[in-house]
Coordinates of C-alpha atoms and ligand atoms in Angstrom, one line a residue:
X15 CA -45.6 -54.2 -82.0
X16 CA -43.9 -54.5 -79.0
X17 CA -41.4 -51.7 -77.3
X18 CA -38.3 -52.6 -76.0
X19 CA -37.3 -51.0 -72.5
X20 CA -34.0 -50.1 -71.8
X21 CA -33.0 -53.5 -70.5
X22 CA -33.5 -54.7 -73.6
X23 CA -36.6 -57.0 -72.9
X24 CA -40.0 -56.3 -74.9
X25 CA -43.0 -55.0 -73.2
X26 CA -46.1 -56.1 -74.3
X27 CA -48.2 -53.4 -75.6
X28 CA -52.2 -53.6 -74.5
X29 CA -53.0 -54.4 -70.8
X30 CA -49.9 -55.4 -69.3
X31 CA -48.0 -52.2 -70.2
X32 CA -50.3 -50.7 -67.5
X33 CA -48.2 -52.0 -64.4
X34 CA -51.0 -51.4 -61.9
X35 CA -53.3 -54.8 -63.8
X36 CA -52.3 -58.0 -62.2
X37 CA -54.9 -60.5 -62.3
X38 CA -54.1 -63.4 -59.9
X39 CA -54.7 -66.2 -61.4
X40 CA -57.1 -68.9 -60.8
X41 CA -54.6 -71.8 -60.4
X42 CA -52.0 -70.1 -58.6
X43 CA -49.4 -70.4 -61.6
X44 CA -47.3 -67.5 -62.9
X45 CA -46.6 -67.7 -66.9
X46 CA -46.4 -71.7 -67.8
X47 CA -45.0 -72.3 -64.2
X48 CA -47.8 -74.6 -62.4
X49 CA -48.4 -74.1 -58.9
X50 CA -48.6 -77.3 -56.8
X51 CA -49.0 -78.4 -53.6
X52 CA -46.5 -80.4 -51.4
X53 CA -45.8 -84.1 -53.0
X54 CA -47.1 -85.5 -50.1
X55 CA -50.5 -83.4 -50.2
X56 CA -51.5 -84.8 -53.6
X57 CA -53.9 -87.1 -54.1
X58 CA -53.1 -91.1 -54.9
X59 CA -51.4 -92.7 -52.3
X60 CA -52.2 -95.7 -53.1
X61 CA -50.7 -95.5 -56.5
X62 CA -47.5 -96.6 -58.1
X63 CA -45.3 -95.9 -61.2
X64 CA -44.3 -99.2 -61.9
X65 CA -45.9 -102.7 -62.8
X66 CA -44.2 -105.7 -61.4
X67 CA -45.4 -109.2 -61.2
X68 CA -46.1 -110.6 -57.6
X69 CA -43.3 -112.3 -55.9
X70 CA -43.5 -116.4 -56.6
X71 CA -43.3 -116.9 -53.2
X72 CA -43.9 -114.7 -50.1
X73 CA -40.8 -116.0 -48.1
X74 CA -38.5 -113.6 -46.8
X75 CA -35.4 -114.0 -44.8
X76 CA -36.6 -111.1 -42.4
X77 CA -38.7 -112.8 -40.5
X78 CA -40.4 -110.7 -38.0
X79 CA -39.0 -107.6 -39.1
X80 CA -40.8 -107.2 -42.5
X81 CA -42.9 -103.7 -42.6
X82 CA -46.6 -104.4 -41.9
X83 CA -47.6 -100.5 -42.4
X84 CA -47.6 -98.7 -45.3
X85 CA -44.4 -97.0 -46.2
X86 CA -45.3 -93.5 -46.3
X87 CA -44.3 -92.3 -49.6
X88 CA -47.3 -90.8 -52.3
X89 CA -47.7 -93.0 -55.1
X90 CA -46.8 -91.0 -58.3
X91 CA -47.1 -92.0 -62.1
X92 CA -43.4 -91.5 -63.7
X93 CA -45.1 -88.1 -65.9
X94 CA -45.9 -86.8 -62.5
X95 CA -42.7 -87.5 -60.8
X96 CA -40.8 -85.7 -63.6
X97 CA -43.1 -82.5 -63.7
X98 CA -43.1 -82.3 -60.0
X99 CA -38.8 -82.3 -59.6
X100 CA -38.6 -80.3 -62.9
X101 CA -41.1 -77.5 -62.0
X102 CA -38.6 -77.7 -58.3
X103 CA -35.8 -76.9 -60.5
X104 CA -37.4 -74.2 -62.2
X105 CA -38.1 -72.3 -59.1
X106 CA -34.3 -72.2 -58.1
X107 CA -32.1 -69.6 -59.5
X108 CA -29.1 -71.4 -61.3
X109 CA -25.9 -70.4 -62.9
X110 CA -27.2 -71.5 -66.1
X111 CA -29.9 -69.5 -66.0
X112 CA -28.3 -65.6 -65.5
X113 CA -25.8 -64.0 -64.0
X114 CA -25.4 -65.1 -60.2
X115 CA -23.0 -62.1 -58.7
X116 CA -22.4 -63.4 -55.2
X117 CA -19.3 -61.8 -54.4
X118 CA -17.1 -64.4 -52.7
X119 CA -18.8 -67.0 -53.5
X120 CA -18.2 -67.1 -57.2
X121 CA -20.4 -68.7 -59.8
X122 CA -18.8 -69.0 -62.8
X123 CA -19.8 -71.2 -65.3
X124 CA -19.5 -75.1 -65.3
X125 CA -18.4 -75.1 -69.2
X126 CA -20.1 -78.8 -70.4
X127 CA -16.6 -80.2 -71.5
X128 CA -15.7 -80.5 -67.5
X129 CA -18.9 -82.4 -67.3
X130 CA -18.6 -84.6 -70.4
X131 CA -15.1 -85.7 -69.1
X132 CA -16.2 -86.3 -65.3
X133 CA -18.8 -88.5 -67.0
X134 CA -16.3 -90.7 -68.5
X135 CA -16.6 -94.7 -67.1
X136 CA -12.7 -94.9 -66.9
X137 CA -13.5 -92.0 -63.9
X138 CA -17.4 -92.2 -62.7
X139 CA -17.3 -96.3 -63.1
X140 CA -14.7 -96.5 -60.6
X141 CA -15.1 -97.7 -56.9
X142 CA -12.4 -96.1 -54.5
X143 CA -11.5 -99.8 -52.9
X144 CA -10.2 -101.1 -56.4
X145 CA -7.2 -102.3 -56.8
X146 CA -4.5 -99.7 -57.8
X147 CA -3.2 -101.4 -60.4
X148 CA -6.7 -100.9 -61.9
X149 CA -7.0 -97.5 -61.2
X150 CA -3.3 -96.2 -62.7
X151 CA -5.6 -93.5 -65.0
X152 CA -7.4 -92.0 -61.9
X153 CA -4.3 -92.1 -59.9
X154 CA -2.6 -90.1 -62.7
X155 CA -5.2 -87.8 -63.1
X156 CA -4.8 -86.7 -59.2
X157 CA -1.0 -86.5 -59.9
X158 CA -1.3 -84.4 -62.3
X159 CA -4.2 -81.9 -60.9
X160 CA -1.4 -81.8 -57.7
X161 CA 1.0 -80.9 -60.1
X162 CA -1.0 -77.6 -61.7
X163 CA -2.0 -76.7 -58.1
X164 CA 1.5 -76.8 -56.7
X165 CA 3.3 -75.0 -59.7
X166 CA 0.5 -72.2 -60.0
X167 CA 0.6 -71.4 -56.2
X168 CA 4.5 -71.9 -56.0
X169 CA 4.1 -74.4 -53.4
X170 CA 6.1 -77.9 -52.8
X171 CA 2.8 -80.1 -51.7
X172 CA -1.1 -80.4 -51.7
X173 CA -3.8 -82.2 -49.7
X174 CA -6.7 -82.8 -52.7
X175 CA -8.7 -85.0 -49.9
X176 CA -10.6 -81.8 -48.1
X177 CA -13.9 -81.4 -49.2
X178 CA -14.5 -77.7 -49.2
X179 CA -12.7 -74.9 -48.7
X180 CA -14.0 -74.4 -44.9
X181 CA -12.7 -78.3 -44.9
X182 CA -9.7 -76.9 -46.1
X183 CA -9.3 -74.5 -43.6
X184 CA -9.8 -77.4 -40.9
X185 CA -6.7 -79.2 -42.7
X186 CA -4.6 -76.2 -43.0
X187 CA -4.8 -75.6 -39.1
X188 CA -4.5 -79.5 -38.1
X189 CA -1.0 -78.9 -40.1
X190 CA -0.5 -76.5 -38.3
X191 CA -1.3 -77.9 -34.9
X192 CA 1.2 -80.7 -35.7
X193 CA 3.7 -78.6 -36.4
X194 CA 3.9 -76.8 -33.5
X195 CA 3.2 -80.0 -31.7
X196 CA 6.3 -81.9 -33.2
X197 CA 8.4 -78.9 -32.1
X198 CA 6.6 -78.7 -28.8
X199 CA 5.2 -75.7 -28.3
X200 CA 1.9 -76.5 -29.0
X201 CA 1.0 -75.8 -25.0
X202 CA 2.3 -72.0 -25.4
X203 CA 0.6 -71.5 -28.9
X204 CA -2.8 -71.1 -28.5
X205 CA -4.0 -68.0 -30.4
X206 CA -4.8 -67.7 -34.0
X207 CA -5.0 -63.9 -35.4
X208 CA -7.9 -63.4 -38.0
X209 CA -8.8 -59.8 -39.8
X210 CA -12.7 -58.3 -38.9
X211 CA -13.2 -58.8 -43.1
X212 CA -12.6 -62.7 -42.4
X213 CA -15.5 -65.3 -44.0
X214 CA -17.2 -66.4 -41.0
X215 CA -15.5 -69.8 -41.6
X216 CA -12.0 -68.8 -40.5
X217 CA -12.8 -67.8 -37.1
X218 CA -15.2 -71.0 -36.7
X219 CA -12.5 -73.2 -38.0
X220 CA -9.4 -71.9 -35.7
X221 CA -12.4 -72.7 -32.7
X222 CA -12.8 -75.9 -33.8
X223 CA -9.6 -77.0 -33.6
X224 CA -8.8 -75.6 -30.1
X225 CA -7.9 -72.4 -30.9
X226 CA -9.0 -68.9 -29.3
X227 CA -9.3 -66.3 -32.0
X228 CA -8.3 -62.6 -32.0
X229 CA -9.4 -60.6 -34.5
X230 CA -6.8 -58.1 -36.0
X231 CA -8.0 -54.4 -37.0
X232 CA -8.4 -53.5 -40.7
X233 CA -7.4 -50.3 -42.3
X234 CA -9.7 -46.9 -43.9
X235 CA -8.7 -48.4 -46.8
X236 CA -10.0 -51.8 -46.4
X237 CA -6.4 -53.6 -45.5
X238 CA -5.0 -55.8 -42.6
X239 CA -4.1 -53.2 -40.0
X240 CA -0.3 -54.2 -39.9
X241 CA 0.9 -52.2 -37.0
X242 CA -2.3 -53.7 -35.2
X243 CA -0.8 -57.4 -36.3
X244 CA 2.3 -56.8 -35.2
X245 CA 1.1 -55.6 -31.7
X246 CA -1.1 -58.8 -31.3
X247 CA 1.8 -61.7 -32.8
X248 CA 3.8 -62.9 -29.7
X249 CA 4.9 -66.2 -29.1
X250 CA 1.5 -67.4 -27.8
X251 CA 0.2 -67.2 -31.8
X252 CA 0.0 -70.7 -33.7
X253 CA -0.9 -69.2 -37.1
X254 CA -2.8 -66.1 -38.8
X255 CA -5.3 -65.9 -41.6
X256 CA -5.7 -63.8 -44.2
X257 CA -7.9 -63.9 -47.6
X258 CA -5.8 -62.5 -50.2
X259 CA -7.8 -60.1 -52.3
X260 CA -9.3 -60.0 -49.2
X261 CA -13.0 -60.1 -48.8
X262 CA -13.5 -56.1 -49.6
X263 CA -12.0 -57.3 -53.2
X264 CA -9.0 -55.6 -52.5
X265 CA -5.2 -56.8 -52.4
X266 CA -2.9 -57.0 -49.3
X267 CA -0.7 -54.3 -50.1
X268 CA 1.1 -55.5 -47.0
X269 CA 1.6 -59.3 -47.7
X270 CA 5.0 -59.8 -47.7
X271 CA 5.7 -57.8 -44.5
X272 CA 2.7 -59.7 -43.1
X273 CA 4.3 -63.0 -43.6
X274 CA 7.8 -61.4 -42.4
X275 CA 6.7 -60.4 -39.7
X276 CA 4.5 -63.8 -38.9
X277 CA 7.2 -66.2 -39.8
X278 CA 9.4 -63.7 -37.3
X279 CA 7.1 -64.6 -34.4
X280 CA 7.3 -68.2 -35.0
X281 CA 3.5 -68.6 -36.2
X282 CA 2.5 -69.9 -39.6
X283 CA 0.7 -68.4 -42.5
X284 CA -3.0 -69.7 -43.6
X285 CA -3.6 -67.7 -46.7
X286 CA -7.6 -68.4 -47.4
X287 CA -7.3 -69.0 -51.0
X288 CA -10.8 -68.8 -52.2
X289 CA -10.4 -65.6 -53.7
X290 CA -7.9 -67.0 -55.9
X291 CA -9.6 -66.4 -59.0
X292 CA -8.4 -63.0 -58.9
X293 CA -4.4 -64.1 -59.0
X294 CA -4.3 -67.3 -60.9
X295 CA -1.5 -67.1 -63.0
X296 CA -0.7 -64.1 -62.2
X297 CA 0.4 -64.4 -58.4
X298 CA 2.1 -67.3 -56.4
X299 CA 1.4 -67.4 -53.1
X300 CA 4.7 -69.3 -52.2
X301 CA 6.4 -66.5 -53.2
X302 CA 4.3 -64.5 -50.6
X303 CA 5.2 -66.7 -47.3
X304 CA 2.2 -68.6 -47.3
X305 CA 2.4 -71.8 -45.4
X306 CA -1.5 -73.6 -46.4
X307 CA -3.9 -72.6 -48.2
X308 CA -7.0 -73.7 -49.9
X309 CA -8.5 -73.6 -53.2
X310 CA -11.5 -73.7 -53.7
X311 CA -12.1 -75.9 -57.0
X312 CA -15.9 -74.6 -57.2
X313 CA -14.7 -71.3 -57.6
X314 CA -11.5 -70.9 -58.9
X315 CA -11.7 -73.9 -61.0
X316 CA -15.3 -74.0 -62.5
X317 CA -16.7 -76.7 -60.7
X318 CA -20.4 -76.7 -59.6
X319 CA -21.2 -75.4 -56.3
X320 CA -22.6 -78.3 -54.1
X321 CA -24.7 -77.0 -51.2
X322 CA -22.2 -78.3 -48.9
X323 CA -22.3 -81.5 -50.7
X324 CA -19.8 -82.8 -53.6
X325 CA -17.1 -79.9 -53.5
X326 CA -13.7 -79.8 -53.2
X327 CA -11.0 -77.9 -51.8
X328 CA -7.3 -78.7 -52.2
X329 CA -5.0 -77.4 -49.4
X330 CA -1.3 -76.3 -51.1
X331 CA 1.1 -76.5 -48.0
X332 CA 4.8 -74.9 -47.4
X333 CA 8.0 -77.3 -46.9
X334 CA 7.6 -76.8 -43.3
X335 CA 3.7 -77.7 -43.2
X336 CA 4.3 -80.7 -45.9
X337 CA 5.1 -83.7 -44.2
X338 CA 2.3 -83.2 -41.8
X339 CA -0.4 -83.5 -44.6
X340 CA -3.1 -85.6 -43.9
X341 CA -3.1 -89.3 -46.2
X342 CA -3.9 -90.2 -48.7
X343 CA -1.5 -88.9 -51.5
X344 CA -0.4 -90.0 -54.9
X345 CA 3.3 -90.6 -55.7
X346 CA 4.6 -91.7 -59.4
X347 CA 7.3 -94.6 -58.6
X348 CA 8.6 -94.7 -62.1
X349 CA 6.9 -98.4 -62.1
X350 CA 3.3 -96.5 -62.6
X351 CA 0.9 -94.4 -59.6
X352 CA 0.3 -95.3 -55.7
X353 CA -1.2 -93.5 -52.6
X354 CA 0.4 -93.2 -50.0
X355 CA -1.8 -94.1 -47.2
X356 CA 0.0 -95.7 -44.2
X357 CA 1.8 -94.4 -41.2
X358 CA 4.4 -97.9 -42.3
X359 CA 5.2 -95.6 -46.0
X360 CA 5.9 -92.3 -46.3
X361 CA 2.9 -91.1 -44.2
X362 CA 4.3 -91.3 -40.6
X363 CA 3.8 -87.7 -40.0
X364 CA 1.0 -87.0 -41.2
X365 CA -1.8 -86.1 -39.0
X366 CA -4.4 -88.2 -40.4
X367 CA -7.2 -88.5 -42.9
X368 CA -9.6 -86.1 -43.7
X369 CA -12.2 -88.7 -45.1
X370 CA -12.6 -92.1 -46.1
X371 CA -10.7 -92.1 -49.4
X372 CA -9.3 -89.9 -51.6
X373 CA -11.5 -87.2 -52.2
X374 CA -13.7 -86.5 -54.7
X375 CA -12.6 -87.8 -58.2
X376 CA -15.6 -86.0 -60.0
X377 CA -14.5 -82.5 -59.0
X378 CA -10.8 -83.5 -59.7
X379 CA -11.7 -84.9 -63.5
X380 CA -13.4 -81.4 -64.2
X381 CA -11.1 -79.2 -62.7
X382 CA -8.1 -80.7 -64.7
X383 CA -10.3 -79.9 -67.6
X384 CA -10.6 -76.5 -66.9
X385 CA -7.2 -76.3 -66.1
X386 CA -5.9 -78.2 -69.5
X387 CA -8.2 -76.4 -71.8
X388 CA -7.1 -72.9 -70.7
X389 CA -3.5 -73.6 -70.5
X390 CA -1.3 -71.9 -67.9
X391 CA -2.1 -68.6 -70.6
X392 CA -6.2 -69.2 -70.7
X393 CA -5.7 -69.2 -66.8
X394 CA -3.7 -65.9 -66.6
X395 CA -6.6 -64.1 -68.6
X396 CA -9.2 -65.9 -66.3
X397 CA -7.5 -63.4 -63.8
X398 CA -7.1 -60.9 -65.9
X399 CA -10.8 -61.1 -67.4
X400 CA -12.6 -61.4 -63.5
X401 CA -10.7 -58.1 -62.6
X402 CA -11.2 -56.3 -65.2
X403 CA -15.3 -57.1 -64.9
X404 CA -15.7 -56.2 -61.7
X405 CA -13.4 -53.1 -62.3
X406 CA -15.9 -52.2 -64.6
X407 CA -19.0 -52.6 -62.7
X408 CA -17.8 -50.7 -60.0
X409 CA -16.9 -48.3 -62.6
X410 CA -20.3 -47.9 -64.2
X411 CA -22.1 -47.8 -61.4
X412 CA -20.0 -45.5 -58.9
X413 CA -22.0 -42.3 -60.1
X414 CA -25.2 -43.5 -58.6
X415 CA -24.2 -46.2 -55.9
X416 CA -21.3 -46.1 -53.3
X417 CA -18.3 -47.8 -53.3
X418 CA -17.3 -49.1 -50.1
X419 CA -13.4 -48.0 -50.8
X420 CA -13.8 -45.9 -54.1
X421 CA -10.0 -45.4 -54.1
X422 CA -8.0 -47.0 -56.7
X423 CA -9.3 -50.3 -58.7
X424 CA -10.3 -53.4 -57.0
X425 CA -10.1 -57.0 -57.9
X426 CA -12.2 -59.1 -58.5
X427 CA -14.9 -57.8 -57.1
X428 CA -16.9 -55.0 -56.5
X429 CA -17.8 -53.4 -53.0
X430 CA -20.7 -51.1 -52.1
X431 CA -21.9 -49.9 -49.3
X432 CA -25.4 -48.5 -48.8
X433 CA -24.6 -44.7 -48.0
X434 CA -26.2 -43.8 -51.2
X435 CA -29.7 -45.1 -49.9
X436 CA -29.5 -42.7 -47.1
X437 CA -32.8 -40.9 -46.4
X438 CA -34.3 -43.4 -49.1
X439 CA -36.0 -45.9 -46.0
X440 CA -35.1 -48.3 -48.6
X441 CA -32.1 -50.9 -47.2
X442 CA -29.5 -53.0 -48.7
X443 CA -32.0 -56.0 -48.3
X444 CA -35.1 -54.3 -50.0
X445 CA -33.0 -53.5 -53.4
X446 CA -32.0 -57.0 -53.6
X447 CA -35.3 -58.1 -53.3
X448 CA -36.5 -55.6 -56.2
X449 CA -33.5 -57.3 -58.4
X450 CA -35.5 -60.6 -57.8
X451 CA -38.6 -58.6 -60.2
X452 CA -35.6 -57.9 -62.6
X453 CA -34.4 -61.0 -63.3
X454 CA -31.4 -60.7 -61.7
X455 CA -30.0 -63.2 -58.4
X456 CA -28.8 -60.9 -55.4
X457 CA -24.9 -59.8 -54.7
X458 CA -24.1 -61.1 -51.5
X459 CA -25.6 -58.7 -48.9
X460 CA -24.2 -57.7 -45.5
X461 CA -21.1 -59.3 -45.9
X462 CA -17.9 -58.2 -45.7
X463 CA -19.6 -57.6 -41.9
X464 CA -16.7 -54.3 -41.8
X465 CA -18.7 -52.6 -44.4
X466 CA -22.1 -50.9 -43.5
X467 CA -25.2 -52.5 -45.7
X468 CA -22.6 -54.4 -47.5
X469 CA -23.5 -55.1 -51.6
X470 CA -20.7 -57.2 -53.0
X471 CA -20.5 -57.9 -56.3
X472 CA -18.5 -60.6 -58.3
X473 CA -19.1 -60.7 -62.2
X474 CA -16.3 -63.9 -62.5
X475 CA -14.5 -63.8 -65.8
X476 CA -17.3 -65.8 -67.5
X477 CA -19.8 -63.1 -68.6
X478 CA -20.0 -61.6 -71.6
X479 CA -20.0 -57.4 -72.2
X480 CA -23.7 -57.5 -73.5
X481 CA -24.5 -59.8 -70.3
X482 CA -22.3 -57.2 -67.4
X483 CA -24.3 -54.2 -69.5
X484 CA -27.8 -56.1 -68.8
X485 CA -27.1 -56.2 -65.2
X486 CA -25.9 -52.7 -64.9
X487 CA -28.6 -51.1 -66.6
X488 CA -31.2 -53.1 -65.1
X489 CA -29.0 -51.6 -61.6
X490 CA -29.1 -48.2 -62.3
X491 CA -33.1 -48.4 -63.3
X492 CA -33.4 -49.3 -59.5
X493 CA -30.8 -47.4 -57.8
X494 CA -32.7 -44.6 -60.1
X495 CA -36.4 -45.8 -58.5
X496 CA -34.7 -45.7 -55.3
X497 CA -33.5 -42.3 -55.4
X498 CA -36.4 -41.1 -57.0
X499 CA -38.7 -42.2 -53.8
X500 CA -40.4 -45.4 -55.4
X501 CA -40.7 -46.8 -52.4
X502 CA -43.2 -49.5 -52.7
X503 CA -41.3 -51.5 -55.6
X504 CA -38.8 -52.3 -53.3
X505 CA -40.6 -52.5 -49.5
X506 CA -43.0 -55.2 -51.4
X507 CA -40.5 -56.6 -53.9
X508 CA -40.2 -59.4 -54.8
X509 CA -44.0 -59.0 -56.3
X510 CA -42.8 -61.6 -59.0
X511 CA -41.3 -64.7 -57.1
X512 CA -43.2 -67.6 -56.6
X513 CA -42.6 -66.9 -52.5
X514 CA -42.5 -63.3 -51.5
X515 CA -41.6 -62.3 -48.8
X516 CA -40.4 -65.1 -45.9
X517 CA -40.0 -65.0 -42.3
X518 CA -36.8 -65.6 -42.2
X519 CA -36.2 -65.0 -38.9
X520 CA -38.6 -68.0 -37.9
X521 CA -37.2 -70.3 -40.7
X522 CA -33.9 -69.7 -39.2
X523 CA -35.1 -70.5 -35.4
X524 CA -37.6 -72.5 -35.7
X525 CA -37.7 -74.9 -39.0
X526 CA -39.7 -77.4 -39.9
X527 CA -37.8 -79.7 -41.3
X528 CA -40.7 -83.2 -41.6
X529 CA -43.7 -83.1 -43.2
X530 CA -46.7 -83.7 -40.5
X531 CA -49.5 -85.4 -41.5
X532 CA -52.9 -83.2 -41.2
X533 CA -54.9 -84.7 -38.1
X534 CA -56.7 -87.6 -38.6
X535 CA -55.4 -88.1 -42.2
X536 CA -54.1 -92.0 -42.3
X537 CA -51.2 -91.1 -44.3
X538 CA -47.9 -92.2 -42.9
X539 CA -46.3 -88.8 -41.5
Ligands
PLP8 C1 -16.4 -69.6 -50.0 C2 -15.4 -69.1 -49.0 C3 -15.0 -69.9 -47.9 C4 -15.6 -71.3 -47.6 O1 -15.5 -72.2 -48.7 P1 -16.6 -73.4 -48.9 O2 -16.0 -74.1 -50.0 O3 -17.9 -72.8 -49.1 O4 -16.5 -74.2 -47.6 C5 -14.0 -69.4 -47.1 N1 -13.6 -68.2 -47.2 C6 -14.0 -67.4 -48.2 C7 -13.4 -66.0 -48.3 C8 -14.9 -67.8 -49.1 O5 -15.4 -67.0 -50.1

């Protein structure tokens, strides 16, 4: 018979109840995970997954330039290719595995109806140089996502081209840019004002367009220091930017004076939308005096998160910023769908493209989705739902960790700092390590950078009670261990991860990105 601890998982009963006996094992491999070695170490070069006949005839229009080396690439058999990229995926954490609470970041689920709809041929058969006529569906489709962005943020236009929301950000403040150009003061405004709580992104992206940043103080209690803003807006400052809940998960109690007070100076307000989640529904941001902001459709919206690759982020813009958006857009004629994409149409203000077409269709398809099977009442509760989660993790573990800004409730996520491990020698990155033995991905650590030994925590509205109470018990079992001196468990964790601990430090300075071949190995390197 087996016990159950009190996370809920069985124990086995003989041997490995005594934690101290872990044989290594002989092949490397943990459970019925194999352990390999790099694709390119195996053995069988010279092999190949597939059989085709020999070419009738050897003639070849490249002349001199055909290959006489070998390629490069290991010869694999198509049961080996598969095993080798699934066991790959197995050693990633994954949404659809457990709970992933990076705060900020939020990974919600990608429900499969988003993904059964993007996979449609009428939308992932398409080539973005048809013909419009051919295309009316898609261009609808894009029309109508513009039209549940622009009504739920209370704004009068949207750029769907960006990419991200950091890509986002870069449109938001080339708006801006034009705007202050086409009233000329472009030369005097050269400041943009950013809170210390900002994503690193904000400050990166007002530097990339020109811009010298100044940062604006924040609060005891976690909030844009407004009497610091004031000071610092002038009319040398093109635009500020503010996350709102801002990255400590807490609200701007100041918003609408912060706008006032922006829009007084003659700058513009970039509201960094990716916290959005928390509002939706709920909130407008028109109605707040934002001028651009971003959404991020990966986390607001449910689509997958693309390491850097297939994302989107939708910029909603103000009357004042709209006729500087960058091409394309989609406008209904009556007569059926076009984009507007030339400076000879509508588009001879805008300040360019963002990218080579229109965006990304796939993330548009599954965001609609999300948005149509909620309803405008499903996406009210989504709010609702990711706030009262996070309220609730903060709330069940406040006796045992600290909360960076215990009072009041916060949003939609929740902040600790690592005061309670005081005297413990045990840091903020040791106890996320030790959640790697439980099963259990890391918050996002150290960030926001305001908020000593950071833990940030964001549950998103998509996990269950039963799931929220896994993850806090298996939290207070280590903030338990920790207090109670266990040192080790988390100084050696993660004792259960195919890598342990890396040099990070090196990876970061010093990658290797290529595989080398071993000296005097004949393999292609
Ligand atoms: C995620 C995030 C960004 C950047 O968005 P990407 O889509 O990752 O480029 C910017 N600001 C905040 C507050 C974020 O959480």
């Amino acid at each position: 018979m087996s016990t159950m601890n009190t996370v809920g998982r069985p124990t086995a009963p003989n041997a490995a109840s005594d934690a101290s006996y872990k044989p290594a094992t002989l092949t490397g491999g943990r459970g019925l995970l194999q352990d390999e070695p790099l694709i390119f170490e195996g053995e069988g070069w010279g092999k190949t997954g597939v059989d085709l006949p020999k070419p009738a005839s050897n003639g070849s229009d490249l002349g001199d330039l055909v290959r006489k080396d070998p390629i490069g690439l290991p010869g694999l058999s198509e049961p080996e290719a598969m095993r080798h990229y699934v066991r790959l995926s197995q050693k990633n954490h994954a949404i659809d595995l457990a709970l992933y609470p990076l705060g900020s970041c939020t990974m919600k689920h990608n429900p499969r109806l988003n993904e059964k709809m993007a996979r449609l041929p009428g939308f992932s058969d398409i080539h973005p140089l048809q013909p419009q006529s051919t295309v009316q569906g898609a261009l609808e489709l894009m029309d109508q996502l513009a039209h549940w962005l622009t009504t739920l943020t209370g704004m009068p236009a949207v750029a769907l081209s960006p990419k991200a929301g950091a890509h986002g950000e870069l449109c938001g403040l080339m708006a801006i840019r034009a705007a202050h150009e086409a009233k000329g003061e472009h030369e005097q405004r050269r400041k943009v004002l950013v809170p210390t709580s900002a994503h690193g992104t904000n400050p990166a992206t007002a530097a990339f367009v020109g811009y010298s940043v100044v940062e604006v103080a924040q609060t005891d209690d976690g909030r844009v220091d407004v009497a610091d803003l004031a000071s610092k807006l002038g009319p040398d400052v093109a635009a500020i930017m503010v996350t709102n809940p801002n990255t400590c998960g807490l609200f701007e109690r100041d918003i609408l004076e912060i706008s006032r007070l922006t829009h007084e100076a003659g700058a513009y307000f970039y509201c960094d939308g990716a916290n959005f989640n928390a509002i939706v529904g709920r909130v407008r941001p028109g109605d707040l005096g934002v001028d651009a902001m971003h959404i991020n459709l990966h986390k607001t919206f449910s689509t997958p998160h693309g390491g850097g690759g297939p994302g989107a982020g939708p910029v909603v813009l103000s009357e004042a910023l709209a006729p500087f958006a960058p091409a394309p857009w989609v406008v209904n004629t009556g007569d059926g769908y076009k984009l507007v994409e030339r400076e000879e149409d509508e588009a001879e203000q805008a300040f360019g493209r963002l990218c080579a077409f229109q965006g990304q269709m796939g993330m548009y398809v599954r965001a609609l989705s999300y948005m149509m099977s909620h309803g405008s009442d499903g996406l009210r509760q989504v709010a609702e739902d990711a706030v009262l989660n996070a309220n609730y993790i903060k709330a069940r573990l406040e006796d045992l960790m600290s909360p960076a800004f215990p009072e009041g409730p916060c949003m939609h996520e929740a902040l600790f700092d690592d005061e309670w491990l005081k005297g413990t020698d045990i840091t903020t990155l040791d106890f996320a390590k030790a959640m790697i033995d439980e099963g259990f991905h890391p918050m996002t650590m150290y960030f926001p950078l305001v908020v000593h030994g950071a833990m940030l925590i964001e549950p998103t509205e998509t996990e269950s009670k039963a799931e929220l109470d896994r993850f806090i018990e298996a939290m207070r079992l280590l903030a338990g261990a920790a207090k109670a001196g266990d040192v080790e468990r988390f100084k050696g964790a993660p004792f259960h991860a195919p890598l342990r601990r890396l040099d990070e430090t090196r990876a970061a300075r010093s990658p290797r990105l290529r595989w080398a071949a071993p000296e005097g190995s004949n393999r292609a390197g």
